[in-house]
Every structure is written in C-alpha cells, then in structure tokens.
Amino acid sequence: MGVAGAMAAGWSVLRFLFASGPKAHSMPGGAFSSTVGSAETSGPSLAKNPDGSWSLDADALPMGQSLVLSMSGVPVLILHGNKGVRAFSATCTHLGCLVRFSMEDNQFQCPCHGGKYDENGRVVAGPPPMDLKEYRVDADDGDIRIFPV
Amino acid sequence: MSARGRFLEAAAGLTSRAARRAPVEAARAGSLFWAWLGRTAARARAVGREIATGTTLAPERWTDYLDYTGTAAAVLLVLQAATGVLLALHYEPHPSLAFASFSAVGTEVPYGLLVSGLHAAGARLLILVGMVHLLRVAWTSSYRGPRAGHWYTGVALLSVMMLSGFSGYLLPWGQQSFWACVVGTEAAGALPVVGKALVHALRGGPEVGGPTLTRFYLFHVFLFPLAVAGLLYWHIQRVWRTGVSGPPDATARPDPKACRGCGACERTCAFSAVFVKTGQEGRRAEVDEAACNACRACVFACPAGAVALVRDNAPVPTEPIFPHNVLRRSAAVLAALLVLFAGVYFFRGLAVGHKVPADPLSTPDRIKPDWYFLAPYQVLKILPSERWGLFALLAAFGLVAALPALDKKGPRRPEDRPVFIRVFQASVAVFVVLTVWGWLS
C-alpha cells in the first residue's frame, strides 16, 4: 500500500518534472519589447515624422471617437470631439493608469481610482493631483499631426 | 601539515612557499566548516532531546490555541518554496513568453493546475495566517521584553512575504498583474526626494515593461526568498530560546528554599520586576508581581530551577512537548492544509485568473490588488493626494512595527488594558472595512 502510494506520488512528480515546455509561446497581439506601447496591433498607429511630430490618418478617428496610441512608449489619447481633434497624455496623474474619454459625460475618466478630468483635461473629481497634459495638434489634409513638446 | 593540507597542495601542484600555504589555509577553513557542522548537529540533537523530554505551557484560553498559527505559517512557507521551485521549472520570465508559459502550466503540464493553485492560494493563506499570528501576539502584548526581537523579525517576515506576493503577482503578465504593478510602483513615486528614482529602479525604466518583469522575477525567486529564509531562521531561533510567553494573568515566583540568591533572575528581567534581597536567611530573589509580565526569562535563567510561574498561588499548568504540544501543532498544520486545499478547489480562478495578457495601452475596469493590499489600495483611493495616502500607510505600518518600543510595561491582561484593546479592535475593524470596501468599489 505504502510502496504503491510512493510510486504513484513519484510518478506524478516525474511527470511534472519532465513535462515538455508549452508549445505556443507567442502572445496574441505579438511580442512586447521593453517599453510601453510597442505591442504590434492591427489597429491604427502613430507614425513618426522627421520633424519629431507624429502622424495619424484622419480616417482612423471619426467624429465622436477617441484612441489611445503609443508615442514612442508614451500613451497619448487622441480625441475627435466637438472642439475638433485634440490630444492629451493618457496617463492619469494619480497613479499612472490610462484614462478613457466618455462622450456621454464629456470627460476623461480613470478606471482605477475614480479620477475625472473635464474635456480640457482639468481635474474635476477624484485624487489626481494635476491636470492632463495637452499636446499641440494640427489636423488638416486628411492627416492628424501631434507635436509631443 | 595535515593530510588534507598535503593533499590540497599536491592537487594544486604549487611550488612557491606562499602558494604552498594557501591550501593549508583552505584546509583550515575546511576545519572551520566541519567544526560549525559539528556544533550545528550538536544543537540539533539538543533541540531533539528538548522536544522529546521537555515540557511547555499547556493551552488554557482560546487565544493560546492561536499560538500554533506560527507553526502553520512556517509549514505553508515551506510549501510555497516547494511549489515555487516546481513552477519555476516551466515559467519563462520574458514579456513575450510569460503569459503563455504561465497559462501552459495550468493547461498542459500534468498537475500544473494543482501546483499553481497551491502556490497562488498558499500565498494568500500564508499572509492571512501570518496576520492572525501577529494579532494574537499583540492581543496579550507578548512582544514585550525578551520577545521584542520576535516581533521585529515577525513584522519584517510578514512585510517581505507581502512584497514577495506583490512581485509574484506581476509574473503571469496578465492585464490584472500588469496594471496592479503600474499602480503599486507608481505609488512609491509619492515619496519625497527618492520617489521618482525608486520607481525607476523598481521598473528598470520609466514604464512597466520587460526590465520590470526581469527585476520582479529576481525579487520573487531569489532576493525575497533569501530574506525570508534568513528572517525565519532568526525568528524561530529566538522563539526557541525564550519559549512562548506565560499567561498574562500569571506571575513569576521564586521558591525561597531553592533560591541561592545568585541574581541571575534579576539580571535577565526586562521589567525590573525581580530583585535579590538580603534577609535573615541570606540573599533571596523576590518578585514585584504587579510589574511582572510572566515573560519566563527568569524561569529559564535560574540555574537552580527555583522560579516558577504561578496564578492564584497554583503553578501554571504545563504539558510535555512530545506528544501533546507536537500533536496540537500538527493538528494546526493539518487544519491549515485543509483550508489550503479547499481554497485551491473553490478558488481555482486564483491560478488561472489572469485570462487576458498584459496590454500597456488599455487599463481594464476593476483592477484590484491581492486581498492583503486592498486596504492600502482603498486608502490611496479615498485620500485626496497620493503623498498623504502613502504617509498614512507608512505611519500605520510604523506604529505596528514599533509596538514593542511604544508599549514596554504595564499589565498584559486584555481586561486590564481597555484603551489598548479598543484601539486594537478599531484598527482591525478599519482594516476589514477598508478591505471589503476596496473589494466592492
């Protein structure tokens, strides 16, 4: 009885130890590099211009929609609302979660600790200590250009 | 030159005089090792003898049974180490492989779900048992005098285990783990002066990414286990040396007939409760029973075995360590293992809860830390600034950690310390409310 039990336990341990590694390693959405936002996605993405600005095809952002994209690892929220196309830092100034824009409430909302910012990125509720940073945007000729500085 | 020295010299093939001496030094170092091993074996034999033949205090109140949570926590810790080693055989700490390899342990590796379930549920249970152990010690102020070091090492152990839990939470590289790590590390940035540098050092860069995973893996599988092993050894050694504290309503009482008046008890008392007086029968030890904390230091220090713990003029009951105490502790360990396996069964989601791989461009709804960080999470949420929140948390931790320095003397019976007990109960209630609030919000 004891020997059979020991052999069964030993066999289980051996099976665990000698199991081959997982077959499929690739993550959905591709591999990560060391920085935020370098995941390969099939959706829209920002392209860097020689002058340091970043471009997005205007068709990718219809009226009433927003996108969070990576600007060399920095998450930026691009918003097409009543005041045209605007771009803000997507990182909540409280503890670093990414904010979303609610078209119904016309405000940025953080899902982590309830921080809220108005449509201009100013704090209106919750614990964030600072407003969201806004980036300069040029939107014409079917191209949205964002200037990071 | 010893045979070993000659052997080492020959093996090294050295000729110069200085080089010839090197193997001798090595042999001497070898002797030191063997001497150390001999001492350790002798100490282990002494511990074994003490367990086989010694006695300890018999449990009386319900709180005495909670003493065994320490043993249960130690066994759970060993189980964490064992399951952690097994998981490390299959886990790959790279952002592109971590999620898949973690998921594969649960789906492709035989018994992988059981092992990862034991590790995940075991970590949560270990922290819970550790906290109960801590609360039990605080309830009777058993951290005073000779046991202050037990408290400090115990609080350090619990803290390192919680940090280890935090670092392990990132390893599955799921959405929950990733964003809990973002929030958790960002909170450290609120510290004045060093905050930003600390966040950068923890993450290995400005954002959570591959270097963060490498660092957290290093913390989780090497640095924290090393610290836990050292602290646990220190903690258990101290506990063994002093034994458990006596009942809070007991007092030490020297037997005047057996006392030789050597003063060993007076020298060891941390409460200035024992002193040697010279009377008609010569030097005899006496005890100020109001000041005595029943810590038992004098009981162990007396070379004549003349000091005993008494309550209402009757000796405090004792029992043999083996089998009575060993069986009670074994029962506590079995109970903990039963709860653990129930947890593995009923909370299978803990092991496979990271269903969505990390996405740095999308923060999910309802990101939550592990249960033991829900209260700090809620504090950070409700206080107006992260710096105030962090200071509140550090102040609360500092108060708990420094208890032996803040509460050194006075009665130990909970009934005689109404203010302390009210604060104790309020603190536990606040922790529970914040935890539930953090979970529901």
Coordinates of C-alpha atoms in Angstrom, one line a residue:
Chain A
M1 CA 0.0 0.0 0.0
G2 CA 2.7 2.4 1.1
V3 CA 5.0 1.4 -1.7
A4 CA 2.2 1.8 -4.3
G5 CA 1.4 5.2 -2.9
A6 CA 5.0 6.3 -3.0
M7 CA 5.4 5.0 -6.6
A8 CA 2.2 6.8 -7.6
A9 CA 3.4 10.0 -6.0
G10 CA 6.9 9.6 -7.5
W11 CA 5.4 9.0 -11.0
S12 CA 3.3 12.2 -10.6
V13 CA 6.5 14.2 -9.6
L14 CA 8.4 12.7 -12.6
R15 CA 5.6 13.6 -15.0
F16 CA 5.7 17.2 -13.7
L17 CA 9.4 17.5 -13.8
F18 CA 9.8 16.0 -17.3
A19 CA 6.8 17.6 -19.0
S20 CA 7.9 19.5 -22.1
G21 CA 7.5 23.2 -22.1
P22 CA 4.5 25.0 -23.5
K23 CA 4.2 24.7 -27.3
A24 CA 2.8 28.1 -28.3
H25 CA 4.6 31.0 -26.7
S26 CA 3.6 33.9 -28.9
M27 CA 1.2 36.2 -27.3
P28 CA -1.9 37.4 -29.0
G29 CA -1.0 40.8 -30.4
G30 CA 2.6 40.0 -30.8
A31 CA 5.7 40.4 -28.7
F32 CA 6.5 43.1 -26.2
S33 CA 9.7 45.0 -26.1
S34 CA 10.9 46.8 -23.1
T35 CA 8.7 49.8 -23.3
V36 CA 5.0 50.6 -23.2
G37 CA 3.1 50.7 -26.4
S38 CA 5.4 48.6 -28.6
A39 CA 2.9 45.9 -29.0
E40 CA 2.2 45.1 -32.6
T41 CA -1.5 45.7 -33.2
S42 CA -3.5 45.5 -36.3
G43 CA -5.3 48.8 -35.5
P44 CA -4.3 52.4 -36.2
S45 CA -0.9 53.6 -35.0
L46 CA 1.1 56.7 -35.0
A47 CA 4.0 57.3 -37.4
K48 CA 6.9 59.5 -36.5
N49 CA 7.8 62.4 -38.8
P50 CA 11.4 63.7 -39.4
D51 CA 10.4 67.0 -37.5
G52 CA 9.7 64.9 -34.4
S53 CA 5.9 65.1 -34.7
W54 CA 3.6 62.1 -35.0
S55 CA 1.0 61.4 -37.7
L56 CA -2.2 59.6 -37.8
D57 CA -4.5 59.0 -40.7
A58 CA -7.6 61.2 -40.0
D59 CA -9.9 58.4 -41.3
A60 CA -8.8 56.3 -38.3
L61 CA -10.5 58.7 -36.0
P62 CA -14.1 59.5 -36.9
M63 CA -16.1 62.2 -35.1
G64 CA -17.2 61.2 -31.6
Q65 CA -14.4 58.7 -31.1
S66 CA -11.1 58.5 -29.2
L67 CA -8.0 56.4 -29.4
V68 CA -5.1 55.6 -27.1
L69 CA -1.9 55.2 -29.0
S70 CA 1.8 55.0 -28.3
M71 CA 4.1 57.9 -29.0
S72 CA 7.5 56.2 -28.6
G73 CA 6.2 54.5 -25.5
V74 CA 4.2 57.4 -24.1
P75 CA 0.5 56.7 -24.2
V76 CA -1.5 59.5 -25.8
L77 CA -5.3 59.9 -26.0
I78 CA -6.4 61.4 -29.3
L79 CA -10.0 62.7 -29.2
H80 CA -12.3 63.8 -32.0
G81 CA -15.0 65.8 -30.3
N82 CA -17.0 69.0 -30.6
K83 CA -13.8 71.1 -30.4
G84 CA -12.1 69.2 -33.2
V85 CA -9.2 66.8 -32.8
R86 CA -7.3 67.1 -29.6
A87 CA -4.5 65.0 -28.0
F88 CA -3.8 64.6 -24.3
S89 CA -1.5 62.4 -22.2
A90 CA -3.4 59.3 -21.5
T91 CA -1.6 58.7 -18.2
C92 CA -3.7 59.6 -15.1
T93 CA -1.6 61.9 -12.9
H94 CA -2.6 60.0 -9.8
L95 CA -1.1 56.6 -10.1
G96 CA -0.4 56.0 -13.8
C97 CA -3.5 54.2 -15.1
L98 CA -4.7 55.1 -18.6
V99 CA -7.7 57.4 -18.8
R100 CA -10.6 57.0 -21.2
F101 CA -12.8 59.7 -22.7
S102 CA -16.5 59.4 -22.1
M103 CA -18.5 61.1 -24.9
E104 CA -21.7 60.9 -22.8
D105 CA -20.2 62.7 -19.8
N106 CA -17.8 64.8 -21.9
Q107 CA -14.9 64.0 -19.5
F108 CA -11.9 61.8 -19.1
Q109 CA -12.3 59.1 -16.5
C110 CA -9.7 56.9 -14.8
P111 CA -10.9 53.3 -14.2
C112 CA -8.5 52.8 -11.3
H113 CA -9.3 55.3 -8.5
G114 CA -12.1 57.3 -10.0
G115 CA -10.2 60.3 -11.2
K116 CA -12.2 62.6 -13.5
Y117 CA -11.0 65.4 -15.8
D118 CA -13.1 67.8 -17.9
E119 CA -12.9 68.0 -21.7
N120 CA -9.8 70.3 -21.4
G121 CA -8.0 67.8 -19.1
R122 CA -8.6 69.7 -15.9
V123 CA -9.2 67.7 -12.7
V124 CA -12.8 67.8 -11.7
A125 CA -13.1 64.9 -9.3
G126 CA -11.1 62.2 -7.5
P127 CA -7.5 62.0 -6.3
P128 CA -5.4 63.2 -9.4
P129 CA -3.1 66.0 -8.3
M130 CA -2.5 67.6 -11.7
D131 CA -4.3 68.2 -15.0
L132 CA -3.7 66.0 -18.0
K133 CA -1.1 67.4 -20.4
E134 CA -2.4 68.5 -23.7
Y135 CA -0.4 68.2 -26.9
R136 CA -0.5 70.6 -29.8
V137 CA -2.4 69.1 -32.8
D138 CA -2.6 70.1 -36.5
A139 CA -5.5 68.4 -38.2
D140 CA -5.8 69.1 -41.9
D141 CA -5.4 67.5 -45.3
G142 CA -6.6 64.1 -44.0
D143 CA -3.7 63.9 -41.6
I144 CA -3.5 64.4 -37.9
R145 CA -0.2 65.6 -36.6
I146 CA 0.7 65.6 -32.9
F147 CA 3.6 67.6 -31.5
P148 CA 5.0 66.0 -28.4
V149 CA 6.7 69.1 -26.9
Chain B
M1 CA 51.0 19.8 7.7
S2 CA 47.8 17.9 7.8
A3 CA 47.0 15.1 5.4
R4 CA 44.3 17.3 3.9
G5 CA 46.7 20.2 3.5
R6 CA 49.3 17.9 1.8
F7 CA 46.5 16.6 -0.4
L8 CA 45.3 20.0 -1.4
E9 CA 48.9 21.2 -2.0
A10 CA 49.6 18.2 -4.3
A11 CA 46.3 18.7 -6.0
A12 CA 47.1 22.3 -6.7
G13 CA 50.6 21.5 -7.9
L14 CA 52.0 24.6 -6.3
T15 CA 55.7 25.2 -5.6
S16 CA 56.3 28.7 -4.2
R17 CA 56.2 29.0 -0.4
A18 CA 53.3 31.4 -0.4
A19 CA 51.3 29.3 -2.7
R20 CA 52.1 26.2 -0.6
R21 CA 50.5 27.9 2.4
A22 CA 47.3 28.6 0.5
P23 CA 46.0 25.0 0.6
V24 CA 46.8 24.9 4.3
E25 CA 44.6 28.0 4.8
A26 CA 41.9 26.3 2.7
A27 CA 42.2 23.2 4.9
R28 CA 41.9 25.3 8.0
A29 CA 38.8 26.9 6.5
G30 CA 37.6 23.4 5.9
S31 CA 38.1 22.5 9.5
L32 CA 36.1 25.6 10.5
F33 CA 33.3 24.3 8.3
W34 CA 33.4 20.8 9.9
A35 CA 33.5 22.4 13.4
W36 CA 30.5 24.5 12.5
L37 CA 28.7 21.5 11.2
G38 CA 29.5 19.6 14.4
R39 CA 28.2 22.4 16.5
T40 CA 25.0 22.6 14.4
A41 CA 24.5 18.9 14.7
A42 CA 25.0 19.1 18.5
R43 CA 22.5 21.9 18.7
A44 CA 20.0 19.9 16.6
R45 CA 20.5 16.9 18.9
A46 CA 19.8 19.2 21.9
V47 CA 16.7 20.5 20.3
G48 CA 15.6 17.0 19.6
R49 CA 16.2 16.0 23.2
E50 CA 14.3 19.0 24.5
I51 CA 11.3 18.1 22.2
A52 CA 11.4 14.5 23.4
T53 CA 11.7 15.2 27.1
G54 CA 10.9 18.8 27.8
T55 CA 7.7 20.5 28.9
T56 CA 5.9 23.6 27.8
L57 CA 2.9 25.6 28.9
A58 CA -0.5 23.9 28.4
P59 CA -3.0 26.0 26.4
E60 CA -5.8 27.4 28.6
R61 CA -7.6 30.3 26.8
W62 CA -8.8 30.2 23.2
T63 CA -6.1 32.7 22.3
D64 CA -3.4 30.1 23.4
Y65 CA -4.5 27.9 20.5
L66 CA -3.7 30.7 18.1
D67 CA 0.0 30.3 19.1
Y68 CA 0.1 27.4 16.7
T69 CA -0.6 29.7 13.7
G70 CA 3.2 30.3 13.8
T71 CA 3.9 26.7 13.1
A72 CA 1.2 26.6 10.4
A73 CA 2.7 29.7 8.7
A74 CA 6.2 28.1 8.7
V75 CA 4.8 24.9 7.0
L76 CA 2.9 27.0 4.5
L77 CA 6.1 28.9 3.8
V78 CA 8.0 25.7 3.1
L79 CA 5.1 24.6 0.8
Q80 CA 5.4 28.0 -1.0
A81 CA 9.1 27.3 -1.6
A82 CA 8.5 23.8 -2.9
T83 CA 5.6 24.8 -5.3
G84 CA 7.6 27.9 -6.4
V85 CA 10.5 25.7 -7.4
L86 CA 8.2 23.5 -9.4
L87 CA 6.6 26.4 -11.1
A88 CA 9.9 27.9 -12.0
L89 CA 10.7 24.8 -14.0
H90 CA 8.1 25.8 -16.5
Y91 CA 7.8 29.5 -16.3
E92 CA 9.6 31.8 -18.7
P93 CA 10.2 35.3 -17.4
H94 CA 10.0 37.3 -20.7
P95 CA 7.2 39.6 -21.7
S96 CA 6.5 37.7 -24.9
L97 CA 6.6 34.3 -23.1
A98 CA 5.5 34.9 -19.6
F99 CA 1.7 34.8 -20.1
A100 CA 1.8 31.8 -22.4
S101 CA 4.1 29.8 -20.2
F102 CA 2.1 30.7 -17.1
S103 CA -1.1 29.6 -18.8
A104 CA 0.5 26.5 -20.1
V105 CA 1.4 25.3 -16.6
G106 CA -2.3 25.2 -15.8
T107 CA -3.4 23.6 -19.1
E108 CA -0.5 21.5 -20.5
V109 CA 1.7 20.4 -17.5
P110 CA 0.4 17.4 -15.6
Y111 CA -0.7 18.5 -12.1
G112 CA 0.3 22.0 -13.1
L113 CA -3.1 23.4 -12.2
L114 CA -2.7 21.8 -8.7
V115 CA 0.8 23.2 -8.2
S116 CA 0.0 26.7 -9.4
G117 CA -3.2 26.6 -7.4
L118 CA -1.3 25.6 -4.2
H119 CA 1.2 28.4 -4.8
A120 CA -1.5 31.0 -5.5
A121 CA -3.9 30.1 -2.7
G122 CA -1.0 29.3 -0.4
A123 CA 0.4 32.8 -0.8
R124 CA -3.0 34.3 0.2
L125 CA -3.4 31.9 3.1
L126 CA 0.1 32.4 4.3
I127 CA -0.4 36.2 4.7
L128 CA -3.7 35.6 6.4
V129 CA -2.2 33.1 8.9
G130 CA 0.8 35.4 9.4
M131 CA -1.6 38.3 10.2
V132 CA -3.6 36.2 12.7
H133 CA -0.3 35.2 14.3
L134 CA 0.7 38.8 14.6
L135 CA -2.7 39.9 16.1
R136 CA -2.6 37.0 18.6
V137 CA 0.8 38.3 19.9
A138 CA -0.5 41.8 20.0
W139 CA -3.7 40.8 21.9
T140 CA -1.7 39.8 25.0
S141 CA 1.3 42.2 24.5
S142 CA 3.5 39.2 24.2
Y143 CA 6.0 41.3 22.2
R144 CA 7.5 42.9 25.3
G145 CA 10.8 42.5 27.0
P146 CA 12.8 39.5 25.7
R147 CA 10.3 39.0 22.8
A148 CA 10.7 42.4 21.2
G149 CA 13.1 40.8 18.6
H150 CA 10.5 38.2 17.8
W151 CA 8.1 41.0 16.9
Y152 CA 10.5 42.9 14.8
T153 CA 11.6 39.8 12.9
G154 CA 8.0 38.7 12.6
V155 CA 6.8 42.0 11.2
A156 CA 9.8 42.0 8.8
L157 CA 8.9 38.5 7.7
L158 CA 5.3 39.4 7.0
S159 CA 6.3 42.5 5.1
V160 CA 8.8 40.6 2.9
M161 CA 6.2 38.0 2.3
M162 CA 3.7 40.7 1.2
L163 CA 6.3 42.2 -1.1
S164 CA 7.0 38.8 -2.4
G165 CA 3.3 38.4 -3.1
F166 CA 3.3 41.7 -4.9
S167 CA 6.3 40.8 -7.1
G168 CA 4.8 37.4 -7.8
Y169 CA 1.5 39.0 -8.9
L170 CA 3.2 40.5 -11.9
L171 CA 4.8 37.3 -13.2
P172 CA 1.7 35.9 -15.0
W173 CA 1.9 39.1 -17.1
G174 CA -1.9 39.4 -17.4
Q175 CA -3.8 42.6 -17.5
Q176 CA -4.5 42.5 -13.8
S177 CA -0.9 41.8 -12.9
F178 CA 0.4 44.5 -15.3
W179 CA -1.8 47.3 -14.1
A180 CA -1.6 46.4 -10.4
C181 CA 2.1 46.7 -10.9
V182 CA 1.8 50.1 -12.6
V183 CA -0.3 51.4 -9.7
G184 CA 1.7 49.8 -7.0
T185 CA 5.1 51.0 -8.3
E186 CA 3.7 54.5 -9.1
A187 CA 2.6 54.9 -5.5
A188 CA 6.2 54.7 -4.4
G189 CA 6.8 57.8 -6.5
A190 CA 5.0 59.9 -4.0
L191 CA 7.9 59.5 -1.5
P192 CA 9.7 62.8 -1.3
V193 CA 13.2 63.1 -2.8
V194 CA 13.8 59.5 -3.6
G195 CA 10.3 58.6 -5.0
K196 CA 11.0 59.1 -8.8
A197 CA 14.3 57.3 -8.6
L198 CA 12.8 54.4 -6.6
V199 CA 10.0 54.0 -9.2
H200 CA 12.7 54.0 -12.0
A201 CA 14.8 51.4 -10.1
L202 CA 11.8 49.1 -9.4
R203 CA 10.7 49.2 -13.0
G204 CA 14.0 49.3 -14.7
G205 CA 12.8 52.2 -16.7
P206 CA 10.2 54.9 -16.8
E207 CA 7.3 52.4 -17.5
V208 CA 6.4 48.9 -16.5
G209 CA 7.9 46.6 -19.2
G210 CA 10.4 43.8 -19.8
P211 CA 13.0 45.1 -17.4
T212 CA 10.3 45.3 -14.7
L213 CA 9.4 41.6 -15.2
T214 CA 13.1 40.6 -15.0
R215 CA 13.5 42.5 -11.8
F216 CA 10.3 41.3 -10.2
Y217 CA 11.3 37.7 -11.1
L218 CA 14.7 38.2 -9.5
F219 CA 13.0 39.7 -6.4
H220 CA 10.4 36.9 -6.3
V221 CA 12.6 33.8 -6.8
F222 CA 15.9 35.0 -5.2
L223 CA 16.1 38.1 -3.1
F224 CA 12.8 37.8 -1.1
P225 CA 13.1 34.1 -0.5
L226 CA 16.7 34.7 0.7
A227 CA 15.5 37.4 3.1
V228 CA 12.6 35.2 4.2
A229 CA 14.9 32.2 4.9
G230 CA 17.2 34.4 7.0
L231 CA 14.4 36.1 8.9
L232 CA 12.6 32.9 9.5
Y233 CA 15.8 31.2 10.9
W234 CA 16.4 34.2 13.2
H235 CA 12.7 34.3 14.3
I236 CA 12.5 30.6 15.1
Q237 CA 15.8 30.6 16.9
R238 CA 14.7 33.4 19.1
V239 CA 11.3 31.8 19.8
W240 CA 13.1 28.6 20.7
R241 CA 15.4 30.4 23.0
T242 CA 12.7 32.2 25.0
G243 CA 9.8 29.8 24.7
V244 CA 6.3 31.2 24.5
S245 CA 5.3 33.8 27.0
G246 CA 3.3 32.9 30.1
P247 CA -0.4 33.6 30.6
P248 CA -1.0 37.3 31.0
D249 CA -2.5 36.9 34.5
A250 CA 0.4 34.8 35.8
T251 CA 3.5 35.9 37.7
A252 CA 6.9 34.5 38.4
R253 CA 7.5 33.3 41.9
P254 CA 10.9 32.1 43.3
D255 CA 10.9 29.3 45.8
P256 CA 12.8 30.7 48.8
K257 CA 14.0 27.3 49.8
A258 CA 15.6 26.5 46.4
C259 CA 16.8 30.1 45.6
R260 CA 20.6 30.6 46.1
G261 CA 20.4 34.3 45.6
C262 CA 22.8 34.3 42.6
G263 CA 20.9 37.2 41.0
A264 CA 20.6 35.6 37.5
C265 CA 16.9 36.3 37.5
E266 CA 17.4 40.0 38.4
R267 CA 19.9 40.5 35.6
T268 CA 17.7 38.9 33.0
C269 CA 14.4 40.7 33.9
A270 CA 13.5 43.3 31.3
F271 CA 10.7 44.7 33.6
S272 CA 12.7 45.4 36.8
A273 CA 10.3 43.1 38.5
V274 CA 12.7 40.6 40.1
F275 CA 15.3 41.7 42.6
V276 CA 17.5 40.0 45.2
K277 CA 17.2 41.0 48.8
T278 CA 19.4 40.1 51.8
G279 CA 17.3 38.9 54.7
Q280 CA 17.7 36.7 57.7
E281 CA 18.1 33.6 55.5
G282 CA 20.7 35.3 53.3
R283 CA 20.2 36.5 49.7
R284 CA 16.8 35.6 48.2
A285 CA 15.1 36.6 45.0
E286 CA 11.7 38.4 45.2
V287 CA 9.2 39.4 42.6
D288 CA 7.2 42.6 42.2
E289 CA 4.1 40.8 41.0
A290 CA 2.4 44.0 39.7
A291 CA 5.4 44.6 37.4
C292 CA 6.0 41.0 36.4
N293 CA 5.0 40.3 32.7
A294 CA 5.2 36.5 33.1
C295 CA 7.8 36.5 30.3
R296 CA 9.5 33.5 31.8
A297 CA 13.0 34.9 31.2
C298 CA 13.8 34.4 34.9
V299 CA 12.4 30.9 34.9
F300 CA 14.9 29.9 32.2
A301 CA 17.7 31.9 33.7
C302 CA 17.6 30.4 37.2
P303 CA 20.4 27.8 37.5
A304 CA 18.7 26.2 40.5
G305 CA 15.3 25.9 38.8
A306 CA 13.8 27.8 41.7
V307 CA 11.5 30.2 39.8
A308 CA 8.1 29.0 38.6
L309 CA 5.0 30.7 37.0
V310 CA 2.1 30.8 39.3
R311 CA -1.5 32.0 39.2
D312 CA -3.7 32.2 42.3
N313 CA -0.9 30.5 44.2
A314 CA -1.1 27.5 42.0
P315 CA 1.5 26.6 39.4
V316 CA 0.6 27.4 35.8
P317 CA -0.2 24.0 34.1
T318 CA 2.4 22.6 31.8
E319 CA 2.4 19.6 29.4
P320 CA 5.1 17.5 27.7
I321 CA 6.3 19.0 24.4
F322 CA 6.0 15.5 22.9
P323 CA 3.5 14.3 22.2
H324 CA 1.0 16.9 23.5
N325 CA 2.3 20.1 22.0
V326 CA 3.7 18.4 18.9
L327 CA 0.3 16.9 18.2
R328 CA -1.5 20.2 18.8
R329 CA 0.8 21.9 16.4
S330 CA 0.4 19.1 13.8
A331 CA -3.3 19.5 14.1
A332 CA -3.0 23.2 13.4
V333 CA -0.8 22.4 10.3
L334 CA -3.4 19.9 9.1
A335 CA -6.2 22.4 9.6
A336 CA -4.2 25.0 7.5
L337 CA -3.5 22.4 4.8
L338 CA -7.2 21.5 4.7
V339 CA -8.2 25.2 4.3
L340 CA -5.5 25.5 1.6
F341 CA -6.8 22.5 -0.4
A342 CA -10.3 23.8 0.0
G343 CA -9.0 27.2 -1.3
V344 CA -7.4 25.5 -4.3
Y345 CA -10.6 23.8 -5.1
F346 CA -13.0 26.6 -4.5
F347 CA -10.8 29.5 -5.8
R348 CA -9.4 27.8 -8.9
G349 CA -9.7 31.3 -10.5
L350 CA -6.6 32.4 -8.5
A351 CA -4.3 30.2 -10.5
V352 CA -6.0 30.8 -13.9
G353 CA -7.3 34.3 -13.1
H354 CA -5.0 36.1 -15.5
K355 CA -7.1 35.4 -18.5
V356 CA -6.1 38.4 -20.6
P357 CA -2.4 39.1 -21.5
A358 CA -1.0 42.4 -20.5
D359 CA -1.8 45.4 -22.7
P360 CA 0.1 48.6 -21.9
L361 CA -2.4 50.7 -24.0
S362 CA -5.6 49.7 -22.2
T363 CA -6.3 49.8 -18.5
P364 CA -9.0 47.3 -17.6
D365 CA -12.0 48.0 -15.4
R366 CA -11.8 47.0 -11.7
I367 CA -8.1 46.4 -11.4
K368 CA -7.6 45.1 -7.9
P369 CA -4.5 44.1 -5.9
D370 CA -4.4 41.0 -3.8
W371 CA -6.7 40.9 -0.8
Y372 CA -4.0 42.0 1.6
F373 CA -3.3 45.2 -0.4
L374 CA -7.0 46.1 -0.8
A375 CA -6.9 48.2 2.4
P376 CA -3.9 50.3 1.3
Y377 CA -5.4 50.5 -2.2
Q378 CA -8.6 51.9 -0.8
V379 CA -6.7 54.4 1.4
L380 CA -4.9 55.7 -1.8
K381 CA -8.3 55.9 -3.4
I382 CA -10.1 58.0 -0.7
L383 CA -7.3 60.3 0.4
P384 CA -7.0 63.5 -1.6
S385 CA -3.4 63.1 -2.5
E386 CA -1.2 60.1 -3.1
R387 CA 1.5 61.6 -0.9
W388 CA -0.9 61.8 2.1
G389 CA -2.1 58.3 1.4
L390 CA 1.4 57.0 1.3
F391 CA 2.3 58.8 4.6
A392 CA -0.9 57.5 6.3
L393 CA 0.1 53.9 5.2
L394 CA 3.7 54.3 6.3
A395 CA 2.6 55.8 9.7
A396 CA 0.2 52.9 10.3
F397 CA 2.9 50.4 9.4
G398 CA 5.4 52.3 11.6
L399 CA 3.1 52.2 14.6
V400 CA 2.6 48.4 14.2
A401 CA 6.2 47.7 13.7
A402 CA 7.3 49.8 16.7
L403 CA 4.8 48.4 19.2
P404 CA 7.5 46.9 21.5
A405 CA 9.1 50.3 21.7
L406 CA 5.9 52.1 22.4
D407 CA 4.3 49.6 24.9
K408 CA 7.1 48.4 27.2
K409 CA 5.5 47.9 30.6
G410 CA 2.2 47.5 32.5
P411 CA -0.4 44.8 32.8
R412 CA -0.8 42.3 29.9
R413 CA -4.3 41.0 30.6
P414 CA -6.6 42.4 27.9
E415 CA -9.2 43.2 30.6
D416 CA -6.7 45.5 32.3
R417 CA -5.8 47.4 29.1
P418 CA -9.1 48.7 27.9
V419 CA -7.6 51.6 25.8
F420 CA -5.1 49.4 24.0
I421 CA -7.8 46.8 23.3
R422 CA -10.2 49.4 22.0
V423 CA -7.5 50.8 19.6
F424 CA -6.7 47.2 18.6
Q425 CA -10.3 46.3 17.8
A426 CA -10.8 49.6 16.0
S427 CA -7.7 49.1 13.9
V428 CA -8.7 45.6 12.9
A429 CA -12.2 46.8 12.1
V430 CA -10.9 49.7 9.9
F431 CA -8.6 47.2 8.1
V432 CA -11.5 44.8 7.4
V433 CA -13.9 47.6 6.4
L434 CA -11.2 49.1 4.0
T435 CA -10.5 45.7 2.6
V436 CA -14.2 44.9 1.9
W437 CA -14.8 48.5 0.6
G438 CA -11.7 48.1 -1.7
W439 CA -13.1 44.8 -3.0
L440 CA -16.6 46.1 -3.6
S441 CA -15.7 49.6 -5.0

